[in-house]
Coordinates of C-alpha atoms and ligand atoms in Angstrom, one line a residue:
M190 CA -109.6 -0.2 -13.2
K191 CA -106.9 2.4 -12.4
E192 CA -103.5 1.9 -14.0
V193 CA -100.1 3.3 -12.9
D194 CA -96.5 2.3 -13.1
V195 CA -95.7 1.9 -9.4
V196 CA -98.0 1.5 -6.4
V197 CA -96.5 2.2 -2.9
L198 CA -98.3 1.2 0.3
G199 CA -97.4 3.2 3.4
T200 CA -96.3 6.7 4.0
G201 CA -93.5 6.3 6.5
A202 CA -90.0 7.1 5.5
A203 CA -89.6 3.9 3.4
G204 CA -92.8 4.5 1.4
M205 CA -92.4 8.3 0.9
V206 CA -88.8 7.9 -0.3
A207 CA -89.8 4.9 -2.6
A208 CA -92.6 6.9 -4.1
L209 CA -90.4 9.9 -4.8
A210 CA -87.6 7.8 -6.2
A211 CA -90.0 6.0 -8.5
H212 CA -91.5 9.2 -9.7
D213 CA -88.2 10.8 -10.4
A214 CA -87.1 7.7 -12.4
G215 CA -90.1 8.4 -14.7
A216 CA -92.9 6.4 -13.1
R217 CA -96.5 7.3 -12.6
V218 CA -96.9 6.6 -8.9
A219 CA -99.9 5.9 -6.6
L220 CA -99.2 6.2 -2.9
Y221 CA -101.7 4.7 -0.4
E222 CA -101.9 5.1 3.3
K223 CA -104.2 3.0 5.6
A224 CA -104.4 5.6 8.4
D225 CA -106.2 9.0 8.2
V226 CA -102.9 10.8 8.7
I227 CA -99.6 10.3 7.0
G228 CA -96.1 9.6 8.2
G229 CA -96.5 6.3 10.1
T230 CA -94.1 5.7 13.0
T231 CA -91.6 7.9 11.2
A232 CA -93.7 11.0 12.0
L233 CA -93.7 10.0 15.6
S234 CA -90.0 9.3 15.6
G235 CA -86.8 11.2 16.3
G236 CA -86.0 11.1 12.6
V237 CA -82.4 10.2 13.1
C238 CA -80.8 8.0 10.4
W239 CA -77.8 5.7 10.9
L240 CA -75.9 5.8 7.6
P241 CA -72.4 4.6 7.8
C242 CA -69.8 6.1 5.5
N243 CA -71.9 9.2 5.0
P244 CA -70.5 12.3 3.3
L245 CA -71.4 14.6 6.3
A246 CA -69.0 12.7 8.5
A247 CA -66.3 12.8 5.9
K248 CA -66.8 16.6 5.6
A249 CA -66.4 17.0 9.4
G250 CA -63.2 15.0 9.3
L251 CA -64.5 11.9 11.0
H252 CA -62.9 8.8 9.5
D253 CA -65.2 6.0 8.2
S254 CA -64.9 3.5 5.4
R255 CA -66.9 0.8 3.7
E256 CA -64.6 -1.8 5.2
D257 CA -65.1 -0.4 8.8
A258 CA -68.9 -0.3 8.3
L259 CA -69.0 -3.9 7.0
L260 CA -66.6 -5.1 9.7
Y261 CA -68.8 -3.6 12.3
L262 CA -72.0 -5.2 11.1
R263 CA -70.2 -8.6 10.5
S264 CA -68.9 -8.6 14.1
L265 CA -72.4 -8.3 15.4
S266 CA -74.2 -10.5 12.9
H267 CA -74.6 -13.9 14.7
G268 CA -75.4 -15.3 11.3
L269 CA -78.4 -13.2 10.8
I270 CA -77.0 -10.5 8.4
S271 CA -76.6 -11.3 4.7
E272 CA -73.4 -9.8 3.4
D273 CA -75.2 -8.7 0.3
L274 CA -77.8 -6.6 2.1
A275 CA -75.2 -5.2 4.5
E276 CA -73.2 -4.1 1.4
A277 CA -76.3 -2.6 -0.2
L278 CA -77.0 -0.6 2.9
V279 CA -73.4 0.8 3.1
D280 CA -73.2 1.4 -0.6
G281 CA -76.6 3.0 -0.7
T282 CA -75.9 5.6 1.9
A283 CA -74.2 8.3 -0.2
P284 CA -76.7 8.0 -3.2
V285 CA -79.8 8.4 -1.0
I286 CA -78.4 11.4 0.9
E287 CA -77.3 13.0 -2.4
Y288 CA -80.7 12.3 -3.9
L289 CA -82.7 13.7 -1.0
E290 CA -80.5 16.8 -0.5
T291 CA -80.6 17.7 -4.2
R292 CA -84.1 16.7 -5.3
T293 CA -86.2 17.3 -2.2
P294 CA -86.3 20.0 0.5
L295 CA -84.6 17.7 3.1
R296 CA -81.2 18.7 4.3
F297 CA -79.2 16.7 6.8
Q298 CA -77.1 17.6 9.8
L299 CA -74.5 15.4 11.5
L300 CA -74.9 14.1 15.1
R301 CA -72.0 12.9 17.1
I302 CA -73.7 10.0 18.9
P303 CA -71.4 7.0 19.6
D304 CA -72.3 3.7 17.8
Y305 CA -74.3 1.5 20.0
H306 CA -71.5 -1.2 20.1
A307 CA -68.7 1.3 19.6
E308 CA -66.0 -1.0 20.9
R309 CA -66.7 -3.7 18.3
P310 CA -64.3 -3.8 15.3
G311 CA -65.2 -1.0 12.9
G312 CA -67.3 0.8 15.6
K313 CA -67.2 4.6 16.0
P314 CA -67.0 5.8 19.7
L315 CA -67.0 9.4 18.5
G316 CA -70.1 8.9 16.3
G317 CA -70.4 10.2 12.7
R318 CA -72.9 7.6 11.4
S319 CA -76.0 9.3 12.7
I320 CA -77.6 12.2 10.9
E321 CA -80.9 13.9 11.1
P322 CA -83.0 16.1 8.8
T323 CA -83.0 19.8 9.5
T324 CA -86.4 21.4 9.7
T325 CA -89.4 21.8 7.4
A326 CA -91.8 24.8 7.5
F327 CA -95.3 23.3 7.7
D328 CA -97.0 26.6 6.8
E329 CA -96.0 25.8 3.2
L330 CA -98.0 22.5 3.3
G331 CA -101.4 24.1 3.2
D332 CA -104.3 21.8 4.0
W333 CA -101.8 18.9 4.4
A334 CA -100.1 20.3 7.5
P335 CA -102.7 18.9 10.0
R336 CA -102.8 15.6 8.2
I337 CA -99.3 14.6 9.3
G338 CA -99.1 12.4 12.4
I339 CA -98.0 13.9 15.7
G340 CA -94.4 13.4 16.9
Q341 CA -92.8 12.1 20.1
F342 CA -91.9 15.7 21.0
S343 CA -94.9 17.4 19.6
D344 CA -96.1 20.6 21.3
P345 CA -99.3 19.5 23.1
V346 CA -101.3 22.4 21.6
T347 CA -100.0 22.9 18.1
G348 CA -98.6 19.4 17.4
D349 CA -95.5 20.9 16.0
V350 CA -92.0 19.6 16.9
Y351 CA -89.9 22.8 17.3
L352 CA -86.5 21.3 18.3
T353 CA -84.2 19.0 16.4
T354 CA -81.9 16.5 18.1
L355 CA -79.0 18.9 17.4
D356 CA -80.8 21.5 19.6
S357 CA -81.0 18.9 22.5
P358 CA -78.3 17.9 24.9
R359 CA -77.8 14.7 23.0
G360 CA -77.0 16.7 19.9
G361 CA -74.7 19.2 21.8
G362 CA -77.4 21.8 22.3
S363 CA -78.9 23.1 25.5
G364 CA -82.4 21.8 24.9
R365 CA -83.7 25.4 24.7
I366 CA -83.8 27.9 21.9
D367 CA -84.0 31.7 22.4
D368 CA -87.4 33.3 22.4
E369 CA -87.0 35.1 19.1
E370 CA -86.1 31.8 17.3
L371 CA -88.9 29.9 19.0
A372 CA -91.4 32.6 18.0
R373 CA -90.1 32.2 14.4
R374 CA -90.5 28.5 14.5
R375 CA -94.0 28.8 15.9
R376 CA -95.0 31.4 13.3
H377 CA -93.9 29.2 10.4
K378 CA -94.9 25.9 12.0
I379 CA -91.3 24.7 11.7
N380 CA -90.9 21.0 12.5
G381 CA -87.9 18.9 13.1
R382 CA -87.2 15.2 13.8
G383 CA -89.4 12.5 12.1
R384 CA -92.3 14.9 11.7
G385 CA -90.1 17.4 9.9
M386 CA -88.8 14.6 7.7
I387 CA -92.2 13.5 6.6
G388 CA -93.2 17.2 6.0
G389 CA -90.2 17.6 3.7
L390 CA -90.9 14.4 1.8
L391 CA -94.6 15.3 1.4
K392 CA -93.6 18.8 0.1
A393 CA -91.5 17.1 -2.5
C394 CA -94.5 14.9 -3.5
L395 CA -96.8 18.0 -3.7
E396 CA -94.2 19.9 -5.8
R397 CA -94.3 16.9 -8.3
G398 CA -98.1 16.9 -8.4
F399 CA -98.9 13.7 -6.6
E400 CA -100.2 13.2 -3.1
P401 CA -100.9 10.3 -0.8
V402 CA -104.4 8.9 -0.6
T403 CA -105.3 8.4 3.1
G404 CA -107.7 5.9 4.6
A405 CA -106.7 3.6 1.8
R406 CA -105.6 0.1 2.8
G407 CA -103.8 -2.3 0.6
T408 CA -105.5 -5.7 1.2
E409 CA -104.4 -8.2 -1.5
L410 CA -101.9 -8.4 -4.3
L411 CA -103.1 -9.1 -7.8
T412 CA -101.1 -11.7 -9.6
D413 CA -100.7 -13.0 -13.1
N414 CA -98.7 -16.1 -13.8
G415 CA -96.7 -15.7 -10.5
K416 CA -96.0 -12.0 -11.2
V417 CA -97.4 -9.2 -9.0
V418 CA -99.4 -6.9 -11.3
G419 CA -101.3 -4.7 -8.9
V420 CA -103.1 -4.5 -5.6
R421 CA -106.6 -4.3 -4.2
I422 CA -107.2 -1.2 -2.2
E423 CA -110.0 -0.8 0.4
R424 CA -111.2 2.7 1.0
A425 CA -114.4 4.0 2.7
G426 CA -116.0 0.5 2.4
R427 CA -115.2 0.2 -1.3
I428 CA -112.7 -2.0 -3.1
E429 CA -110.7 -0.7 -6.0
E430 CA -108.2 -2.7 -8.1
V431 CA -105.1 -0.8 -9.1
R432 CA -102.8 -2.2 -11.8
A433 CA -99.0 -1.4 -11.5
R434 CA -96.9 -2.1 -14.5
G435 CA -93.6 -1.8 -12.7
G436 CA -94.6 -3.2 -9.3
V437 CA -96.1 -2.8 -5.9
I438 CA -93.8 -1.6 -3.1
L439 CA -94.8 -2.8 0.4
A440 CA -93.8 -0.1 2.9
T441 CA -96.4 -1.0 5.5
G442 CA -94.2 -1.1 8.6
G443 CA -94.0 -4.0 11.0
F444 CA -96.5 -6.4 12.5
E445 CA -96.1 -5.4 16.1
W446 CA -99.8 -4.5 16.6
N447 CA -101.0 -7.9 15.4
K448 CA -100.9 -9.9 18.6
E449 CA -101.1 -13.3 16.9
L450 CA -98.2 -12.6 14.6
A451 CA -96.2 -11.1 17.4
V452 CA -96.7 -14.1 19.7
N453 CA -96.0 -16.6 16.9
F454 CA -92.9 -15.0 15.5
L455 CA -91.0 -12.8 18.0
R456 CA -88.2 -14.4 19.9
G457 CA -89.5 -13.3 23.3
P458 CA -92.1 -11.2 25.2
M459 CA -93.2 -7.9 23.6
Q460 CA -95.7 -6.4 26.0
H461 CA -96.8 -3.1 24.3
P462 CA -95.5 -1.5 21.1
A463 CA -94.4 2.1 21.0
S464 CA -95.3 2.5 17.3
I465 CA -98.5 3.6 15.5
P466 CA -101.3 1.1 15.7
T467 CA -102.0 0.7 12.0
N468 CA -98.8 -1.4 11.7
T469 CA -100.6 -4.7 11.9
G470 CA -98.6 -6.8 9.5
D471 CA -100.8 -6.3 6.4
G472 CA -97.7 -6.2 4.1
L473 CA -96.3 -9.3 5.7
K474 CA -99.6 -11.2 5.1
M475 CA -99.8 -10.0 1.5
A476 CA -96.3 -11.2 0.8
M477 CA -96.9 -14.5 2.5
R478 CA -100.0 -15.2 0.4
V479 CA -97.8 -14.9 -2.8
G480 CA -95.1 -17.2 -1.5
A481 CA -92.5 -14.8 -0.2
Q482 CA -89.5 -16.2 1.7
L483 CA -89.5 -14.8 5.2
G484 CA -86.4 -13.7 7.2
N485 CA -85.4 -12.1 10.5
M486 CA -88.9 -12.9 11.8
R487 CA -87.9 -13.2 15.5
E488 CA -86.4 -9.7 15.5
A489 CA -87.6 -6.2 16.4
W490 CA -86.2 -2.9 17.3
W491 CA -86.5 -3.6 21.0
M492 CA -87.0 -0.8 23.6
P493 CA -87.7 -0.7 27.3
A494 CA -90.7 1.5 27.9
A495 CA -93.2 2.6 30.7
K496 CA -97.0 3.0 30.5
I497 CA -98.1 6.5 31.3
P498 CA -101.4 6.2 33.0
G499 CA -104.3 7.9 31.3
V500 CA -102.3 9.2 28.4
K501 CA -103.1 8.1 24.8
Q502 CA -101.1 8.2 21.6
Y503 CA -102.8 7.6 18.3
G504 CA -105.8 6.4 20.3
E505 CA -103.8 3.8 22.2
Q506 CA -102.2 3.6 25.6
K507 CA -99.0 5.7 25.4
V508 CA -95.7 4.1 26.4
A509 CA -92.7 6.4 27.2
L510 CA -89.4 5.2 25.8
I511 CA -87.0 4.7 28.8
L512 CA -83.7 5.9 27.3
R513 CA -82.1 8.6 29.4
E514 CA -83.6 7.5 32.7
R515 CA -81.8 4.1 32.6
A516 CA -78.4 5.8 32.0
L517 CA -78.6 8.5 34.6
P518 CA -76.4 8.1 37.7
G519 CA -78.6 7.0 40.6
T520 CA -80.8 4.6 38.8
I521 CA -80.7 0.9 38.5
M522 CA -83.1 -1.8 37.1
V523 CA -84.1 -4.8 39.2
N524 CA -86.2 -7.9 38.7
R525 CA -88.8 -9.3 41.1
R526 CA -86.0 -10.8 43.2
G527 CA -84.7 -7.3 43.7
Q528 CA -81.6 -8.1 41.7
R529 CA -79.9 -6.2 38.9
F530 CA -79.6 -8.2 35.7
V531 CA -78.1 -6.1 33.0
N532 CA -76.0 -3.0 32.2
E533 CA -78.9 -0.6 32.4
A534 CA -77.2 2.0 30.3
T535 CA -76.6 -0.2 27.3
N536 CA -78.5 0.4 24.1
Y537 CA -82.2 -0.2 24.2
N538 CA -82.3 -2.8 21.5
A539 CA -79.6 -5.0 23.1
I540 CA -81.2 -4.8 26.6
A541 CA -84.1 -7.0 25.3
G542 CA -81.6 -9.9 25.3
A543 CA -81.9 -9.8 29.2
F544 CA -85.7 -9.4 29.0
H545 CA -85.9 -12.5 26.9
H546 CA -83.7 -14.7 29.1
L547 CA -85.7 -17.7 30.1
D548 CA -84.8 -19.0 33.5
P549 CA -84.6 -22.8 32.7
S550 CA -85.4 -24.1 36.2
Q551 CA -88.4 -21.8 36.8
F552 CA -89.3 -21.9 33.1
D553 CA -90.1 -18.2 33.5
Y554 CA -88.9 -14.9 32.1
G555 CA -87.2 -13.9 35.3
N556 CA -86.4 -10.4 34.3
L557 CA -90.0 -9.4 33.4
P558 CA -91.6 -7.6 35.0
C559 CA -88.8 -5.3 36.0
W560 CA -88.5 -1.9 37.7
I561 CA -86.3 1.1 37.4
I562 CA -85.3 2.2 40.9
F563 CA -84.1 5.7 41.8
D564 CA -83.8 8.1 44.7
S565 CA -84.9 11.7 45.4
Q566 CA -81.5 13.1 44.7
M567 CA -81.6 11.7 41.1
A568 CA -85.1 13.0 40.5
R569 CA -84.2 16.4 41.8
Y570 CA -81.0 16.8 39.9
Y571 CA -82.1 15.4 36.5
G572 CA -85.9 15.2 36.4
F573 CA -87.6 12.1 35.3
L574 CA -89.6 11.6 32.1
D575 CA -91.7 14.8 31.8
V576 CA -90.9 15.9 35.4
P577 CA -88.5 18.8 35.1
I578 CA -85.4 19.3 37.3
G579 CA -86.5 20.1 40.8
G580 CA -90.2 19.1 39.9
T581 CA -92.5 16.9 41.9
M582 CA -92.8 13.3 41.0
P583 CA -96.4 12.3 40.0
D584 CA -98.5 10.1 42.4
W585 CA -98.6 7.3 39.9
V586 CA -94.9 6.6 40.3
P587 CA -94.7 4.4 43.5
S588 CA -92.5 5.9 46.3
A589 CA -91.7 5.0 49.9
P590 CA -89.4 6.3 52.7
T591 CA -87.4 3.1 52.8
L592 CA -86.2 0.5 50.2
A593 CA -88.0 -2.2 52.1
A594 CA -91.3 -0.3 52.0
L595 CA -90.8 0.4 48.3
A596 CA -90.2 -3.3 47.6
A597 CA -93.3 -4.3 49.5
K598 CA -95.4 -1.7 47.5
I599 CA -94.3 -3.1 44.1
G600 CA -94.1 -6.8 45.1
V601 CA -90.3 -7.2 44.9
D602 CA -88.1 -9.2 47.4
A603 CA -87.2 -6.6 50.0
A604 CA -83.9 -8.2 51.3
G605 CA -82.9 -8.6 47.6
L606 CA -83.5 -5.0 46.8
E607 CA -81.7 -3.7 49.9
A608 CA -78.7 -5.9 49.2
T609 CA -78.6 -4.8 45.6
V610 CA -78.7 -1.1 46.4
A611 CA -76.0 -1.5 49.0
R612 CA -73.8 -3.2 46.5
W613 CA -74.6 -0.7 43.8
N614 CA -73.6 2.1 46.2
T615 CA -70.1 0.5 46.7
H616 CA -69.8 0.5 42.9
A617 CA -70.8 4.2 42.9
A618 CA -68.1 4.9 45.4
T619 CA -65.4 3.4 43.2
G620 CA -67.0 4.5 39.9
N621 CA -66.8 1.0 38.5
D622 CA -69.5 -1.6 37.9
P623 CA -67.7 -5.0 38.1
D624 CA -71.1 -6.8 37.9
F625 CA -72.4 -5.6 34.5
G626 CA -69.7 -3.3 33.1
R627 CA -72.0 -0.2 33.1
G628 CA -70.0 2.8 31.9
N629 CA -67.4 0.7 30.0
S630 CA -68.8 1.5 26.6
A631 CA -68.6 4.9 25.0
Y632 CA -72.3 4.8 24.5
D633 CA -73.3 4.1 28.1
G634 CA -72.7 7.5 29.7
F635 CA -73.8 9.4 26.6
N636 CA -77.4 9.3 27.6
G637 CA -76.5 9.9 31.3
D638 CA -75.2 13.1 32.8
I639 CA -73.7 14.6 29.6
T640 CA -71.8 17.3 31.7
R641 CA -69.7 14.5 33.2
Y642 CA -69.3 12.5 29.9
P643 CA -67.1 10.5 29.1
A644 CA -66.2 9.9 32.8
K645 CA -67.9 6.8 34.2
N646 CA -69.8 8.8 36.8
S647 CA -71.9 10.2 33.9
T648 CA -73.8 6.9 34.4
I649 CA -72.7 5.5 37.8
G650 CA -74.0 7.2 41.0
P651 CA -75.4 6.3 44.4
I652 CA -79.0 5.6 45.4
H653 CA -79.2 6.9 49.0
E654 CA -81.7 9.7 49.5
A655 CA -85.3 8.9 50.6
P656 CA -87.9 8.8 49.4
Y657 CA -87.1 6.1 46.9
Y658 CA -89.0 5.5 43.6
A659 CA -89.8 2.6 41.3
L660 CA -91.4 2.5 37.9
Q661 CA -92.4 -0.7 36.1
L662 CA -90.9 -1.2 32.7
E663 CA -92.2 -3.1 29.7
S664 CA -90.5 -5.0 26.9
S665 CA -91.6 -2.8 24.0
T666 CA -90.6 -2.2 20.4
L667 CA -90.3 0.6 18.0
G668 CA -91.4 -1.8 15.3
T669 CA -90.7 -5.4 14.1
K670 CA -88.1 -6.0 11.4
G671 CA -88.9 -9.4 10.1
G672 CA -90.7 -10.0 6.8
P673 CA -90.2 -10.9 3.2
R674 CA -86.6 -11.3 2.2
T675 CA -85.4 -9.1 -0.6
N676 CA -82.4 -8.7 -2.8
R677 CA -80.3 -5.4 -2.9
D678 CA -83.0 -3.7 -5.1
G679 CA -85.7 -4.4 -2.5
A680 CA -87.2 -7.1 -4.8
V681 CA -89.0 -9.7 -2.8
L682 CA -87.7 -13.3 -3.1
D683 CA -89.8 -16.5 -3.1
V684 CA -89.3 -19.5 -0.9
D685 CA -86.7 -20.8 -3.4
G686 CA -84.8 -17.6 -3.6
R687 CA -86.1 -16.4 -6.9
V688 CA -87.4 -12.8 -7.4
I689 CA -91.2 -12.5 -7.3
A690 CA -91.5 -10.2 -10.3
G691 CA -93.3 -7.0 -9.5
L692 CA -93.1 -7.2 -5.7
Y693 CA -90.8 -5.0 -3.5
A694 CA -90.5 -4.3 0.2
A695 CA -88.7 -1.6 2.2
G696 CA -88.5 -0.5 5.8
N697 CA -89.8 -2.5 8.8
V698 CA -92.0 -4.7 6.6
M699 CA -88.9 -6.3 5.0
A700 CA -86.5 -8.8 6.5
G701 CA -84.2 -6.2 8.1
P702 CA -80.7 -6.0 6.5
T703 CA -79.1 -5.6 10.0
G704 CA -80.4 -8.8 11.6
M705 CA -80.5 -8.4 15.4
V706 CA -78.4 -5.3 15.3
Y707 CA -79.2 -1.6 16.0
G708 CA -76.0 -0.1 14.7
G709 CA -76.4 3.3 16.2
A710 CA -78.9 6.1 16.6
G711 CA -81.1 6.0 13.5
G712 CA -80.5 2.3 13.0
T713 CA -84.0 1.7 11.6
L714 CA -84.6 4.8 9.4
G715 CA -81.2 4.6 7.7
P716 CA -81.9 1.2 6.1
A717 CA -85.6 2.2 5.5
I718 CA -84.6 5.1 3.3
V719 CA -81.8 3.2 1.5
F720 CA -84.1 0.3 0.6
G721 CA -87.0 2.6 -0.2
F722 CA -84.8 4.4 -2.6
N723 CA -83.5 1.2 -4.2
A724 CA -87.0 -0.3 -4.5
G725 CA -88.5 2.9 -6.0
R726 CA -85.9 3.2 -8.7
H727 CA -86.0 -0.5 -9.6
A728 CA -89.7 -0.7 -9.8
A729 CA -89.7 2.4 -12.1
A730 CA -87.1 0.9 -14.3
R731 CA -89.1 -2.3 -14.5
A732 CA -92.1 -0.3 -15.7
R733 CA -90.0 1.2 -18.5
Ligands
FAD191 C1 -91.0 7.4 19.7 C2 -90.2 6.8 18.6 C3 -89.0 7.4 18.2 C4 -88.2 6.8 17.2 N1 -87.1 7.4 16.8 C5 -86.3 6.9 15.8 C6 -85.2 7.5 15.3 O1 -84.8 8.7 15.7 N2 -84.4 6.9 14.4 C7 -84.8 5.7 13.9 O2 -84.0 5.1 13.0 N3 -85.9 5.0 14.3 C8 -86.7 5.6 15.2 N4 -87.8 5.0 15.6 C9 -88.3 3.8 14.8 C10 -88.8 4.3 13.5 O3 -89.7 5.3 13.6 C11 -89.5 3.2 12.6 O4 -88.7 2.0 12.7 C12 -89.6 3.6 11.2 O5 -90.4 4.8 11.2 C13 -90.2 2.6 10.3 O6 -90.4 3.2 9.0 P1 -91.4 2.5 7.9 O7 -91.5 3.4 6.8 O8 -90.9 1.1 7.7 O9 -92.8 2.3 8.7 P2 -93.8 3.4 9.3 O10 -93.1 4.8 9.4 O11 -94.4 2.9 10.5 O12 -94.9 3.5 8.1 C14 -95.7 2.5 7.8 C15 -97.0 3.0 7.2 O13 -97.7 2.0 6.5 C16 -99.1 2.2 6.8 N5 -99.8 0.9 6.5 C17 -99.8 -0.2 7.2 N6 -100.5 -1.1 6.6 C18 -100.9 -0.6 5.4 C19 -101.7 -1.0 4.3 N7 -102.3 -2.3 4.3 N8 -102.0 -0.2 3.2 C20 -101.4 1.1 3.2 N9 -100.7 1.6 4.3 C21 -100.5 0.7 5.3 C22 -99.1 2.5 8.2 O14 -100.3 3.1 8.6 C23 -97.9 3.5 8.3 O15 -98.3 4.8 8.1 C24 -88.6 5.6 16.6 C25 -89.9 5.0 17.0 C26 -90.6 5.6 18.0 C27 -91.9 4.9 18.3

């Protein structure tokens, strides 16, 4: 039987940071990954981390404080955030950034993205809490380079992600880099965003002489007198038992790809996840079997998304995240009655509250399905999804010369849609949305027409030029965030609130420290790296 100090399951941000932190605290580490590639949903992601009170903001002269950060989270808690974990998150920000920047190749840069509820007490309308890793050269990763999962913005041929968020309009860039710089990035296989983050963390593992084992699935925890002492690993049809003196760290992501768990636990419909399909709740089940107390089970990092016909991602139907499109002027969202039902430009996580509204008399989710409606002017000026400015919309996006004909095509009430668009156009004329307050928050227009931001017409504009378009949206998720409850060290608690010795959880597998809240851009990866770091160090100390 193999024996190490710390076993980590999962190679997303939480697992990689946990493994490195454990190693650097003196532990012999084994890192297992169920998929054949590493990086989890993190590799696919934008790589942005929401870390309040971070040193980069302070250096840039943006004010933040522990009190502000906790006030902000408290104001959004609805009883779902434990003060202890919120404090651990805020207190853990500076140490994890310092660790990663001094002990690994990762470096961070500041993004000025408004908090998602910027007007709440302690919120930051000018941003400062979102940071992203700079870039990593994959030509230094040897045979490992092609074994990192593809990213949301991967080049379709090379798989590399050449631009960071800072290069994009959301980060203040133009979305283009000059030819010479692009050639350099191509030559050295330079990757940014979540893929670059995983590359940097992997590089740190390789420098220390350990590497992840892929195609290796943790299936069952080994226990002795109520303590977790190891884990069973299934690899290529064989089972291996691995002993871990310090503990086992679950970093296996959420349970969104397990239909049964999703239906039984989530608070409302989740039609198609946007994450990687190996996140099937293995860690959750392992923790349940040893008596873990569960928390935040109804919650996920919610996201409106659209199916792109015929396009696969990690072997599954791809869904595109609908972020910018909802906020652009000249788009609205309607339900099957043809009515608006939400501030379309609000943050993606909060919008799910409207998806999950149950109409009591109809006993139906009245806002699902729903459609994003827009006109030709909007498509021409801004482009839509992958269609560039001035490009032609693909045939699979339904269109019609009149709103009534469009409504008939998609099965929406025609009179309702016509009345809704007429009313929206009166809002566009005054630049105010009295119905849902679109444009009132600093965040709303940030994803819209950035050249007009912060004016309200960055997100409010008319729908009046035929042909008209409609795209059906799904209630999707970036990952669930319910699971075993932990203390500040990431140590898992049992149903009576006592630590289950030797068991840790970090990232989306754990009961998320921010409850229902998506604090700002990077709201999932920030906590994942803080709790990964805490769990790794604590498990290593336990082994000592
Ligand atoms: C397109 C997209 C963009 C996003 N952008 C951002 C962003 O910019 N900022 C942000 O904060 N969030 C973002 N997210 C969400 C974010 O990517 C996830 O919330 C985050 O990566 C979760 O990290 P994790 O380490 O918990 O899990 P993951 O990164 O999903 O890693 C979990 C890993 O565990 C492995 N695993 C599962 N079961 C087992 C098992 N039994 N044994 C061993 N391994 C196992 C999985 O295969 C996977 O590799 C985005 C998501 C998507 C889909």
